[in-house]
Structures are given as structure tokens and as C-alpha cells.
Short mmCIF file of C-alpha atoms and ligand atoms in Angstrom, two decimals:
data_model
loop_
_atom_site.label_atom_id
_atom_site.label_comp_id
_atom_site.label_asym_id
_atom_site.label_seq_id
_atom_site.Cartn_x
_atom_site.Cartn_y
_atom_site.Cartn_z
CA MET A 1 11.89 84.83 206.07
CA THR A 2 11.29 85.51 209.87
CA ASP A 3 12.98 82.98 211.69
CA ILE A 4 9.65 82.62 214.41
CA ARG A 5 11.43 79.62 216.84
CA ASN A 6 11.25 80.23 220.24
CA PRO A 7 15.52 81.20 221.00
CA ARG A 8 14.73 78.75 223.94
CA ASP A 9 14.39 75.63 221.39
CA ASP A 10 18.18 75.85 220.82
CA LEU A 11 19.15 75.69 224.67
CA VAL A 12 19.36 71.76 224.69
CA PRO A 13 21.73 71.40 221.42
CA ALA A 14 23.50 73.99 222.66
CA MET A 15 23.76 72.95 226.04
CA ARG A 16 24.77 69.57 224.58
CA ASP A 17 27.58 71.34 222.13
CA ILE A 18 29.64 72.27 225.85
CA VAL A 19 29.28 69.01 228.10
CA GLY A 20 28.77 66.86 225.61
CA PRO A 21 25.40 64.46 224.29
CA GLY A 22 25.57 62.24 227.51
CA HIS A 23 25.35 65.44 230.49
CA VAL A 24 22.39 66.68 229.09
CA ILE A 25 19.04 65.25 230.71
CA ASP A 26 15.77 66.06 229.24
CA ASP A 27 14.24 62.18 229.45
CA PRO A 28 11.28 63.23 232.24
CA ALA A 29 11.94 59.81 234.05
CA LEU A 30 15.78 60.41 234.19
CA MET A 31 14.74 63.94 235.72
CA GLU A 32 13.23 62.13 238.40
CA GLN A 33 15.96 62.36 240.69
CA TYR A 34 16.94 65.62 239.95
CA VAL A 35 13.12 67.20 239.98
CA VAL A 36 11.97 66.07 243.72
CA ASP A 37 14.07 66.31 246.66
CA TRP A 38 15.52 64.43 249.75
CA ALA A 39 11.73 64.49 251.63
CA ARG A 40 10.19 63.76 248.69
CA ARG A 41 7.81 66.74 249.80
CA PHE A 42 8.96 69.80 247.09
CA ARG A 43 9.09 69.22 243.18
CA GLY A 44 8.47 71.01 240.07
CA PRO A 45 9.23 71.08 236.48
CA ALA A 46 13.27 71.45 234.52
CA ARG A 47 13.33 72.33 231.16
CA ALA A 48 16.74 70.33 231.10
CA VAL A 49 19.80 68.15 234.01
CA VAL A 50 22.74 69.67 232.17
CA ARG A 51 25.84 68.07 234.15
CA PRO A 52 29.26 70.32 233.51
CA GLY A 53 32.72 68.56 233.79
CA SER A 54 35.01 71.74 234.24
CA THR A 55 34.12 75.66 235.19
CA ALA A 56 34.99 76.53 231.48
CA GLU A 57 31.19 74.28 231.86
CA VAL A 58 30.07 76.08 233.91
CA SER A 59 30.71 79.38 232.54
CA ALA A 60 29.42 78.63 229.20
CA ILE A 61 26.18 77.02 229.92
CA MET A 62 25.75 79.84 232.26
CA ARG A 63 26.91 83.03 229.34
CA LEU A 64 23.82 80.70 227.54
CA CYS A 65 20.86 80.70 230.17
CA ALA A 66 22.15 84.32 230.29
CA ARG A 67 21.40 85.12 226.79
CA LEU A 68 18.42 82.71 226.36
CA GLY A 69 16.75 84.51 229.82
CA VAL A 70 16.41 80.82 231.18
CA PRO A 71 16.50 80.42 235.09
CA VAL A 72 19.29 78.46 236.81
CA ILE A 73 19.00 76.14 239.69
CA PRO A 74 22.79 75.11 241.04
CA GLN A 75 22.27 71.45 242.73
CA GLY A 76 24.39 69.58 244.12
CA GLY A 77 23.82 66.18 245.83
CA ASN A 78 19.95 67.09 246.63
CA THR A 79 19.47 67.46 250.32
CA GLY A 80 18.46 69.84 251.04
CA LEU A 81 15.77 69.82 253.44
CA VAL A 82 13.92 72.56 252.32
CA GLY A 83 12.48 72.91 248.55
CA GLY A 84 16.09 74.98 247.06
CA SER A 85 17.32 72.67 245.26
CA VAL A 86 14.64 72.04 243.21
CA PRO A 87 12.27 73.88 240.73
CA ALA A 88 9.39 75.13 242.38
CA GLU A 89 5.91 73.69 241.35
CA LYS A 90 4.84 76.09 238.90
CA ALA A 91 6.94 78.52 237.23
CA PRO A 92 5.80 81.68 236.08
CA GLU A 93 5.32 81.55 231.43
CA GLY A 94 8.12 80.92 230.04
CA ARG A 95 10.83 80.88 233.27
CA VAL A 96 11.00 76.73 233.37
CA PRO A 97 14.66 76.37 234.77
CA VAL A 98 17.68 74.11 233.90
CA ILE A 99 19.01 72.18 236.65
CA ILE A 100 22.99 72.87 237.19
CA SER A 101 24.25 69.35 238.36
CA LEU A 102 27.71 70.10 239.78
CA ARG A 103 28.47 66.58 241.40
CA ARG A 104 31.07 65.94 238.24
CA LEU A 105 32.99 68.22 239.99
CA ASP A 106 34.75 65.87 242.30
CA HIS A 107 38.27 66.80 242.05
CA ILE A 108 39.79 67.03 246.12
CA GLY A 109 43.19 68.17 245.71
CA ALA A 110 46.48 67.61 247.74
CA VAL A 111 47.03 69.24 251.50
CA ASP A 112 48.76 72.38 251.75
CA HIS A 113 50.01 70.20 254.63
CA LEU A 114 52.19 73.41 255.87
CA SER A 115 49.08 75.73 256.08
CA GLY A 116 46.76 72.60 256.62
CA GLN A 117 44.36 73.95 253.54
CA PHE A 118 43.02 72.14 250.39
CA THR A 119 40.63 72.49 248.31
CA ALA A 120 37.88 70.61 246.61
CA GLY A 121 35.63 71.33 243.23
CA ALA A 122 31.96 71.74 244.09
CA GLY A 123 31.21 67.96 243.95
CA ALA A 124 32.88 66.32 245.36
CA THR A 125 30.93 64.87 248.67
CA LEU A 126 30.78 66.18 251.92
CA GLY A 127 31.95 62.13 252.94
CA GLY A 128 34.52 61.86 250.23
CA VAL A 129 36.30 65.40 251.75
CA ARG A 130 36.65 64.64 255.00
CA ARG A 131 37.92 61.11 254.22
CA ALA A 132 40.65 62.40 251.57
CA ALA A 133 41.35 64.71 255.23
CA ALA A 134 41.71 61.75 257.28
CA SER A 135 44.20 59.94 255.00
CA ALA A 136 46.00 63.21 255.12
CA GLY A 137 46.36 62.85 258.39
CA TRP A 138 43.42 65.54 259.40
CA VAL A 139 40.18 66.51 259.65
CA TYR A 140 37.50 68.75 257.98
CA GLY A 141 35.84 69.89 260.60
CA VAL A 142 31.55 69.44 258.67
CA ASP A 143 30.11 66.68 259.50
CA LEU A 144 26.07 65.53 259.07
CA ALA A 145 23.79 62.11 258.07
CA ALA A 146 23.32 63.07 254.31
CA ARG A 147 27.93 62.91 254.51
CA ASP A 148 27.86 60.42 251.75
CA SER A 149 25.69 62.66 249.33
CA ALA A 150 25.61 65.99 250.15
CA THR A 151 28.45 67.95 248.58
CA ILE A 152 31.46 70.71 249.48
CA GLY A 153 29.50 73.17 247.03
CA GLY A 154 26.00 72.07 249.06
CA THR A 155 27.41 72.63 252.28
CA VAL A 156 28.87 76.28 251.21
CA ALA A 157 26.39 77.37 249.18
CA THR A 158 24.22 76.40 252.44
CA ASN A 159 26.66 77.91 254.88
CA ALA A 160 25.99 73.62 256.11
CA GLY A 161 26.13 73.15 260.22
CA GLY A 162 25.90 69.16 261.16
CA ILE A 163 27.46 67.79 264.61
CA HIS A 164 30.48 69.14 264.99
CA VAL A 165 29.82 73.40 265.31
CA ILE A 166 30.27 73.33 268.78
CA ALA A 167 33.64 73.03 267.87
CA TYR A 168 34.89 73.63 264.60
CA GLY A 169 32.25 76.19 263.41
CA MET A 170 29.59 76.24 260.17
CA THR A 171 30.71 75.61 256.92
CA ARG A 172 31.55 78.96 256.43
CA ALA A 173 34.31 79.06 259.24
CA GLN A 174 35.98 76.53 257.21
CA VAL A 175 36.19 78.21 253.84
CA VAL A 176 39.31 79.92 253.01
CA GLY A 177 38.85 80.33 249.10
CA ILE A 178 35.98 80.47 246.82
CA GLU A 179 36.02 79.94 242.89
CA ALA A 180 32.65 80.50 241.59
CA VAL A 181 30.83 81.24 237.99
CA LEU A 182 28.46 84.63 238.60
CA PRO A 183 25.31 84.75 236.31
CA ASP A 184 26.60 87.02 233.15
CA GLY A 185 29.46 83.64 232.95
CA THR A 186 31.94 85.08 234.69
CA VAL A 187 35.05 83.00 236.95
CA VAL A 188 35.22 84.73 239.69
CA SER A 189 38.66 82.80 241.28
CA HIS A 190 40.18 83.62 245.00
CA LEU A 191 41.94 79.88 245.27
CA SER A 192 44.79 80.95 246.98
CA GLY A 193 44.40 80.02 251.24
CA LEU A 194 45.57 83.06 252.27
CA LEU A 195 44.75 83.76 256.13
CA LYS A 196 45.33 87.00 256.18
CA ASP A 197 43.39 89.08 253.19
CA ASN A 198 41.20 92.38 254.22
CA THR A 199 41.29 93.68 250.12
CA GLY A 200 37.94 94.49 249.91
CA TYR A 201 34.70 92.29 250.20
CA ASP A 202 35.00 88.87 251.46
CA LEU A 203 33.10 87.66 248.66
CA GLY A 204 33.67 83.63 249.50
CA ALA A 205 32.01 84.58 252.85
CA LEU A 206 28.95 86.16 250.78
CA LEU A 207 28.20 82.78 249.06
CA CYS A 208 28.04 81.36 252.53
CA GLY A 209 24.06 80.21 252.81
CA SER A 210 24.16 82.39 249.38
CA GLU A 211 21.52 78.67 248.62
CA GLY A 212 22.69 79.54 244.67
CA THR A 213 20.92 83.16 244.50
CA LEU A 214 23.71 84.38 243.60
CA ALA A 215 26.16 82.77 241.98
CA VAL A 216 27.24 79.12 241.03
CA ILE A 217 30.11 77.89 243.38
CA THR A 218 32.32 75.87 241.20
CA ALA A 219 35.84 75.13 244.11
CA VAL A 220 36.16 75.77 247.61
CA ARG A 221 39.42 76.36 249.38
CA LEU A 222 38.73 74.63 252.93
CA ARG A 223 40.60 74.72 256.37
CA LEU A 224 41.96 71.58 257.70
CA HIS A 225 42.07 70.83 262.27
CA ARG A 226 44.53 68.81 263.80
CA PRO A 227 42.76 65.52 264.68
CA VAL A 228 41.60 64.92 267.69
CA ALA A 229 42.92 62.95 270.89
CA ARG A 230 40.08 59.42 272.17
CA THR A 231 36.71 60.40 271.70
CA SER A 232 33.93 59.06 274.42
CA VAL A 233 30.25 59.02 272.98
CA ALA A 234 27.58 58.92 276.62
CA LEU A 235 24.02 58.61 275.07
CA ILE A 236 21.73 59.67 278.59
CA GLY A 237 18.43 59.07 279.03
CA CYS A 238 16.50 63.43 280.82
CA ASP A 239 13.41 64.09 281.13
CA THR A 240 13.21 67.57 280.54
CA TYR A 241 15.32 69.90 278.23
CA ASP A 242 17.31 72.27 280.82
CA GLU A 243 18.14 69.45 282.21
CA ALA A 244 19.79 67.47 279.44
CA LEU A 245 21.46 71.29 279.41
CA SER A 246 22.81 71.19 281.79
CA LEU A 247 24.57 67.63 281.20
CA MET A 248 26.16 70.01 278.26
CA VAL A 249 28.38 71.98 280.73
CA SER A 250 28.78 69.02 284.14
CA ALA A 251 28.90 66.05 282.49
CA VAL A 252 31.82 67.46 280.67
CA ALA A 253 35.60 67.41 282.36
CA PRO A 254 37.50 70.61 283.03
CA GLU A 255 40.10 69.16 281.22
CA ALA A 256 37.81 67.42 278.44
CA ARG A 257 36.52 69.00 275.38
CA LEU A 258 32.64 68.93 274.35
CA LEU A 259 33.44 67.24 270.53
CA ALA A 260 28.68 67.06 269.78
CA ALA A 261 26.15 67.62 272.33
CA GLU A 262 22.98 65.83 270.65
CA VAL A 263 19.73 65.22 271.61
CA ILE A 264 16.19 63.30 270.14
CA ASP A 265 12.87 62.78 271.92
CA GLU A 266 10.85 59.72 272.24
CA ALA A 267 8.83 59.68 269.07
CA GLY A 268 12.08 59.79 267.29
CA MET A 269 14.35 57.53 269.38
CA ASP A 270 11.09 55.26 269.34
CA LEU A 271 10.77 55.34 265.55
CA ALA A 272 14.93 55.16 264.94
CA CYS A 273 14.63 51.52 267.47
CA ALA A 274 12.09 50.93 263.95
CA VAL A 275 14.03 51.57 261.71
CA LEU A 276 17.83 49.95 263.23
CA GLY A 277 15.66 47.38 264.60
CA ALA A 278 17.48 48.22 267.92
CA ALA A 279 16.50 47.56 271.01
CA TRP A 280 16.08 51.33 273.36
CA PRO A 281 19.21 51.82 274.69
CA LEU A 282 18.57 52.83 277.73
CA GLU A 283 17.00 51.04 280.85
CA GLN A 284 14.66 53.47 281.22
CA ARG A 285 12.01 55.16 279.09
CA HIS A 286 13.01 58.93 278.99
CA ARG A 287 11.45 62.14 277.50
CA VAL A 288 14.43 62.87 276.00
CA LEU A 289 17.22 61.73 275.68
CA THR A 290 20.85 63.65 275.46
CA LEU A 291 23.97 62.46 273.06
CA LEU A 292 27.83 63.84 274.27
CA GLU A 293 31.04 63.53 272.92
CA VAL A 294 33.74 64.25 274.50
CA VAL A 295 37.69 64.16 273.65
CA ASP A 296 39.45 63.34 276.51
CA GLY A 297 41.28 65.42 278.10
CA GLY A 298 43.55 62.06 279.78
CA ASP A 299 43.23 58.68 280.54
CA ALA A 300 39.95 59.00 281.93
CA SER A 301 36.84 58.88 279.67
CA GLY A 302 36.82 62.77 280.01
CA LEU A 303 33.14 62.67 281.34
CA VAL A 304 32.61 62.90 285.13
CA GLY A 305 29.22 62.75 287.81
CA LEU A 306 26.93 60.00 285.90
CA ASP A 307 26.94 57.87 288.20
CA ASP A 308 23.79 58.31 289.37
CA ALA A 309 22.64 58.17 285.22
CA ASP A 310 20.95 56.10 283.47
CA VAL A 311 23.69 56.27 280.67
CA VAL A 312 25.33 54.21 278.15
CA VAL A 313 29.01 54.92 277.50
CA GLY A 314 30.98 54.52 273.57
CA LEU A 315 34.87 54.10 274.37
CA ASP A 316 35.42 52.16 271.20
CA ALA A 317 34.95 52.51 267.61
CA SER A 318 32.11 50.42 267.50
CA GLU A 319 30.50 51.45 270.28
CA LYS A 320 30.67 54.83 269.28
CA ALA A 321 29.08 53.94 265.78
CA ARG A 322 26.24 51.86 267.74
CA LEU A 323 25.48 55.17 269.71
CA TRP A 324 25.30 57.81 267.25
CA ALA A 325 23.28 55.71 264.83
CA TYR A 326 20.20 56.23 266.68
CA ARG A 327 20.86 59.68 266.74
CA GLU A 328 21.75 59.76 262.87
CA SER A 329 18.77 58.18 261.61
CA GLN A 330 16.75 60.56 263.26
CA GLY A 331 16.02 61.71 259.32
CA GLU A 332 15.09 59.02 257.45
CA ALA A 333 12.84 57.29 260.78
CA PHE A 334 10.96 60.30 260.64
CA SER A 335 10.86 59.79 256.85
CA SER A 336 10.18 55.49 257.38
CA LEU A 337 6.35 57.05 258.06
CA GLY A 338 5.66 59.83 254.65
CA VAL A 339 6.32 62.62 253.69
CA THR A 340 7.25 64.46 257.21
CA HIS A 341 7.64 67.88 257.25
CA LYS A 342 11.44 69.02 258.93
CA LEU A 343 11.41 72.25 260.31
CA ASP A 344 15.13 73.49 261.62
CA VAL A 345 15.10 75.93 263.82
CA SER A 346 17.39 77.64 266.32
CA VAL A 347 16.38 79.18 269.88
CA PRO A 348 18.19 80.63 272.88
CA LEU A 349 19.87 78.19 275.29
CA PRO A 350 17.89 79.72 278.16
CA VAL A 351 14.86 79.16 276.29
CA LEU A 352 15.53 76.60 274.46
CA ALA A 353 13.09 74.07 276.65
CA ALA A 354 10.42 76.58 277.24
CA CYS A 355 10.58 76.50 273.41
CA ALA A 356 10.36 72.56 272.83
CA ASP A 357 7.70 72.55 275.47
CA GLU A 358 5.04 75.07 273.98
CA LEU A 359 5.71 74.32 270.35
CA ARG A 360 4.22 70.57 272.07
CA ASP A 361 1.61 72.40 272.99
CA ILE A 362 1.51 73.88 269.37
CA VAL A 363 1.42 71.54 267.55
CA GLY A 364 -1.42 69.43 269.13
CA ALA A 365 -3.40 71.80 268.40
CA PHE A 366 -3.72 70.47 265.15
CA PRO A 367 -5.71 67.81 264.58
CA ALA A 368 -3.94 66.53 261.13
CA VAL A 369 -0.40 66.03 262.83
CA GLU A 370 -0.11 62.94 263.93
CA VAL A 371 3.05 62.58 264.74
CA PHE A 372 5.12 65.46 266.47
CA GLY A 373 8.94 65.07 267.61
CA VAL A 374 11.84 67.09 268.11
CA PHE A 375 16.15 65.92 267.91
CA GLY A 376 19.41 68.30 267.06
CA HIS A 377 22.71 69.79 267.74
CA LEU A 378 21.01 70.78 271.62
CA ALA A 379 25.15 72.52 272.29
CA ASP A 380 23.88 74.56 269.46
CA GLY A 381 20.23 75.71 270.58
CA ASN A 382 19.50 73.79 267.32
CA ILE A 383 16.00 71.92 267.17
CA HIS A 384 14.58 69.75 264.65
CA VAL A 385 11.34 70.00 264.80
CA GLU A 386 9.50 66.76 262.98
CA ILE A 387 5.77 66.46 262.10
CA TYR A 388 3.60 63.76 259.91
CA GLY A 389 0.00 64.49 259.35
CA PRO A 390 -0.63 66.83 256.97
CA THR A 391 0.09 66.70 254.10
CA ALA A 392 2.93 68.33 252.06
CA GLU A 393 0.92 71.67 251.00
CA ASP A 394 -0.52 71.97 253.79
CA ASP A 395 1.30 73.87 256.16
CA ALA A 396 -0.61 75.49 259.10
CA ALA A 397 1.26 73.30 261.56
CA ASP A 398 4.60 74.21 260.47
CA LEU A 399 3.48 78.93 260.59
CA ALA A 400 2.55 78.57 263.71
CA ILE A 401 5.64 76.69 264.89
CA LEU A 402 7.95 79.43 263.35
CA GLU A 403 5.75 81.91 264.77
CA CYS A 404 6.89 80.39 268.34
CA VAL A 405 10.27 80.52 267.69
CA ALA A 406 10.50 84.01 266.50
CA ARG A 407 9.09 84.76 269.75
CA TYR A 408 11.46 83.26 271.94
CA GLY A 409 13.88 85.21 269.52
CA GLY A 410 14.78 82.98 267.65
CA SER A 411 15.66 81.59 264.27
CA ILE A 412 12.93 80.10 261.33
CA SER A 413 16.27 78.31 259.75
CA ALA A 414 18.95 77.43 261.59
CA GLU A 415 21.23 75.95 259.64
CA HIS A 416 19.36 74.12 256.65
CA GLY A 417 18.45 77.41 254.95
CA VAL A 418 15.12 79.56 254.00
CA GLY A 419 15.03 77.36 250.18
CA ARG A 420 10.97 78.16 248.73
CA ALA A 421 10.19 76.73 251.49
CA LYS A 422 10.36 79.52 253.94
CA ALA A 423 10.58 82.62 252.06
CA ALA A 424 7.56 84.17 253.14
CA GLU A 425 7.91 84.07 256.75
CA LEU A 426 11.77 85.45 256.24
CA HIS A 427 10.22 88.46 258.30
CA LEU A 428 9.31 86.84 260.63
CA THR A 429 13.20 86.99 261.62
CA ARG A 430 14.23 88.86 259.84
CA SER A 431 14.34 93.01 259.99
CA PRO A 432 12.64 94.63 256.04
CA ALA A 433 15.92 96.48 256.78
CA GLU A 434 18.15 93.35 256.15
CA ILE A 435 15.78 92.52 253.84
CA SER A 436 16.20 95.12 251.88
CA ALA A 437 20.40 94.96 252.18
CA MET A 438 19.99 91.42 251.06
CA ARG A 439 17.83 91.87 248.52
CA ALA A 440 19.96 95.16 246.83
CA ILE A 441 22.80 92.66 246.78
CA LYS A 442 20.90 89.96 244.96
CA ALA A 443 19.64 92.39 242.45
CA ALA A 444 23.89 93.38 241.95
CA TRP A 445 24.69 90.02 241.75
CA ASP A 446 22.04 88.66 239.52
CA PRO A 447 19.87 91.70 238.27
CA ASP A 448 17.82 89.38 235.46
CA GLY A 449 17.00 87.26 239.01
CA LEU A 450 17.75 84.56 236.96
CA MET A 451 19.62 81.74 239.74
CA ASN A 452 17.14 80.46 241.86
CA PRO A 453 14.38 82.93 242.08
CA GLY A 454 11.93 82.04 244.62
CA VAL A 455 14.82 81.26 247.17
CA ILE A 456 15.19 82.76 250.12
CA PHE A 457 13.01 85.42 248.76
CA ALA A 458 9.45 85.57 248.14
CA ALA A 459 8.17 86.74 244.75
CA GLU A 460 7.21 90.58 245.22
C1 FAD B 1 19.52 62.61 256.19
C2 FAD B 1 19.76 64.04 256.08
C3 FAD B 1 20.93 64.95 257.57
C4 FAD B 1 21.08 66.67 257.14
N1 FAD B 1 21.65 66.60 258.32
C5 FAD B 1 22.30 68.09 258.22
C6 FAD B 1 23.17 68.79 259.07
O1 FAD B 1 23.12 68.43 260.81
N2 FAD B 1 23.48 69.95 258.93
C7 FAD B 1 22.91 70.40 258.14
O2 FAD B 1 22.98 71.91 258.06
N3 FAD B 1 21.90 70.14 257.45
C8 FAD B 1 21.72 69.08 257.21
N4 FAD B 1 21.09 68.20 256.81
C9 FAD B 1 21.12 69.18 255.53
C10 FAD B 1 21.92 68.61 253.79
O3 FAD B 1 22.36 68.16 253.71
C11 FAD B 1 22.34 69.86 253.85
O4 FAD B 1 21.45 71.34 253.56
C12 FAD B 1 24.06 70.10 252.70
O5 FAD B 1 24.18 71.12 252.65
C13 FAD B 1 22.99 70.00 251.10
O6 FAD B 1 24.18 70.21 250.70
P1 FAD B 1 23.97 69.58 248.62
O7 FAD B 1 25.33 69.27 248.10
O8 FAD B 1 22.83 68.36 249.06
O9 FAD B 1 22.96 71.01 247.42
P2 FAD B 1 21.38 70.65 247.20
O10 FAD B 1 20.63 69.95 249.04
O11 FAD B 1 21.65 70.28 245.91
O12 FAD B 1 21.69 72.10 247.46
C14 FAD B 1 21.08 73.48 248.59
C15 FAD B 1 21.27 74.45 247.78
O13 FAD B 1 22.22 74.59 247.80
C16 FAD B 1 22.58 75.52 246.78
N5 FAD B 1 23.84 74.75 245.60
C17 FAD B 1 24.28 73.69 246.05
N6 FAD B 1 25.47 73.20 245.03
C18 FAD B 1 25.25 74.85 244.68
C19 FAD B 1 26.63 75.17 244.36
N7 FAD B 1 28.10 74.50 243.67
N8 FAD B 1 26.82 76.67 244.22
C20 FAD B 1 25.51 77.46 244.48
N9 FAD B 1 25.07 76.57 245.16
C21 FAD B 1 24.48 75.46 245.15
C22 FAD B 1 20.97 75.05 245.99
O14 FAD B 1 20.54 75.71 244.52
C23 FAD B 1 20.45 74.59 247.20
O15 FAD B 1 20.12 76.12 246.85
C24 FAD B 1 20.47 66.82 256.14
C25 FAD B 1 20.07 66.59 255.11
C26 FAD B 1 19.69 65.16 255.01
C27 FAD B 1 19.04 64.14 254.02
#
């Protein structure tokens, strides 16, 4: 008698054999936290969620999915904001994906004090990595507000930026080695941490920003930094973005070093005050508030020329944390309104002020938009534009924002990635030649198109 069973029917039992019955979830209620994104804007169906506990188990799962032709979505902390960590709203017939959650791969190795490096599993949280580095007398250079949920694998896969890019660079600059599992289950491991190693293509660098479309990252060798001396934080009222940008240069003493330069607009500050239950932080209201953190160069605070400014300066840890909270709560503050559209763009610094002003005018022409706000990483020309009002599916204002950014020579994704949210707009800031070179890389690594389909590249 012919066996007419769909081979995919074997998937869940076979995955249970690999990782143990407790680590495969196919109950829809229990899958909910994995199939909906942090901002609750993107969701889609998954066949199951599998939680491997080792690289060998990831490899076995990948071999199985490749054999059965099942697409996979690698997932870390599910804090990504572009829909890349959750399934598409609709999967083509027979292509409902499996989510591979890497959170159990959360080991963090000992620091090698000679090289200033350690190895972390893909599922270790960014916060855990930062604390482990600090307790050994070092600093991990990437930091962002979702630190206690975002994972090292996720931050590498998105090449996360965050609040200290001006001082340490993006995640790619911290990665000195990587271990990953290819779509056919092959493990590629290069974790020796050699600073100099020009033996062909740098696969780790390629996986930075690959958004789960090429391979599953299982471990990362990370470069650490020496801790900085004392820092000071200043929150300064400004009337324009140009004023904010000038302060970034003029307010930092020559012997001091900038560790962070962030910006919050008036709408975002009002919302932050509401969610924090805190007062407006300055004496007067301002259109734009700039937060600077500087590493002191000597005895003074490292800040200069602020005598006439409306400013509050934090020197001790609790006051610095209080000022940072206004900035760190921005994502949550806008989300407290409901489903918000979160756009993460960058523009060259000389045109940032003009672009931010034009964005306000452009968005004002969409009657569905009830709230518009901007915050972000000023020093990197990276602004997060938040709009509330349009339904989750209505992305007309989003598109107008991205087109405006492209006209200013910017990028439609500064640090969050392309995901599903911006796949159709990739052409706005990458040329046809670049996109076809990227598609060729995708086809070489993932010939059957099983890795996170629909992310970075829209269906052709
Ligand atoms: C409050 C808040 C603040 C944020 N601030 C910043 C910020 O300042 N800077 C910034 O850059 N981002 C920021 N983000 C976005 C987000 O935290 C980052 O994109 C982060 O890097 C995602 O990590 P994650 O583990 O949650 O990844 P996920 O959301 O789980 O996944 C993100 C992408 O990476 C892929 N992926 C995840 N793990 C792996 C893996 N092991 N192997 C291969 N692919 C994988 C997924 O398939 C997906 O495409 C913020 C998010 C929130 C909610």
C-alpha cells in the first residue's frame, strides 16, 4: 500500500526526537509570544516553535527541515521592530515556517584577558553579556533599551547599533568570530578570535545584518573594551535639530570624549513623562531635547559652554539613570498609545535638520496620523520616526517617509534591518546592481529559499 502521508506530518514528532518533547511547542496559545512581534504590528502562522539546546541540535533541526522543505525563522528575543523575527501574515501553500528559538543557547564563556574577548551563545541576552563583561572588568560596546530581552544572536543578525555607536561602532565592529549552521545543517565554526586573519571571505561579517536569511548563528566571539573613566550626562533644551547637532560638538570639552548623543522631540518627551510618571525635566518646554553623555577628560564634567542653556546635568549614577530613562522609555512610550508604526532611518548629518522638518510636513498631510514623534541617535544621523493612528496595514505614511529619506541620500534602515516591513522598499536606497549581488549571495547560501523567506527581499 502506498504511504500517502504528507512528509510534513512527521515534522513535529521528529523535532521532539531531536530536542526532547518539552522543547517543541505547537499549541497555538503557547506559540503566541513567538508569532507576534514586540510592537504587536506583525504576526503570522507557524507550524511549531522548536527550542534547541545545542549547536548539534540546531544542525539536526536544520537537516530535518531541509529534507522536508520546511522554511525556518531564527528567533532570539523577538524584540526586532521590522517583522523579521515572526512569520509572514500569509504563507504560500505548504510553506508555513518553523520558528527556531535560540534562547536556550545562553552560555557565556570566560574572558580571555590577553585579547579582551569572550564567546557567547546566540541566546545570551545583551544585558547578560554586558553584565558578564563588566564583572570581569571590561565593557561590551553595544547597548540598547531592549537589552534584557534582545539576544547576542539577534543583535548580530540585525547588526544592531544602539546608544554607543559613536564610541564603539555597530555590532559588526565587535564580532571577531562566529559559529553558524547553514540551511543544510552544516556547522561553520570560526571562534578562535584571531584579530588578524585574512584567509578569504569573512563569513562572520557577512552574517552581521543578514537577518536570519543565510544561516542560524549559534555562537559569537566578541571583542570587549576597557571601561571608561567617569562620565557625565546632560539633558539640554534646544529649539532646532541644527542647534542640537551644534551642541554635540560645542558642549564637549576638548579633552573629553562623546559616549552618546541622543535626541527626543517634544511629543516623545510628553509621552515619556506620562509612562514614567515623571515631570518635564527642564525649566522650559522645547521642541527638541538633546542628551549627551561624555567621558570626562580630567577633573571637570567634560561639558562646556552650557552656562546659558536650559540644562540638567547628572554626575552620579542615579541621576544619570534618571535622565537616561526619558530616552530609554521612548519606544515603550509611543507603544503605550497602541499599534505604532516605527521607522528607523538615517540621513547625512548636514541635512538631518531639513529632513526632520520636512518629515513633519509630509506626515501632516495624512489625516490618519494622530501622533508623530521623532527620537534617536543624533550622533549617527539615525532618527526613529513614530506614527500613531494608521492601522497596522496602512503604510501609506510609512512609504512617504521612506521616500523622503531616500531623497535626502539617507537609508531606509539605519539599524533595525529591512525585515518584512521594508522589503518592498529596499530599492529606494540600494541600487539594482547591489540588490542583484545580494540576491546572488542569498541564492548561494540558501538555494532552496528556506531561510526566513520574505525578509530583506520581497518575493520576485
Ligand atoms: C525598546 C526597544 C529598543 C530598541 N533599541 C534599539 C537600538 O537602539 N538599536 C538597535 O539596533 N535596535 C534596537 N531595537 C531593535 C532590536 O532590539 C534589535 O534589532 C535586536 O538586535 C534584536 O535582537 P533579538 O534577539 O530580539 O532578535 P529577534 O527580534 O528575535 O530577531 C531579529 C532578526 O534577527 C534574526 N535572528 C535572531 N536570532 C538569530 C540567530 N541566532 N541567527 C540568525 N538570525 C537570527 C531574526 O530572524 C530576525 O530577522 C530596539 C527594540 C526595542 C523593543
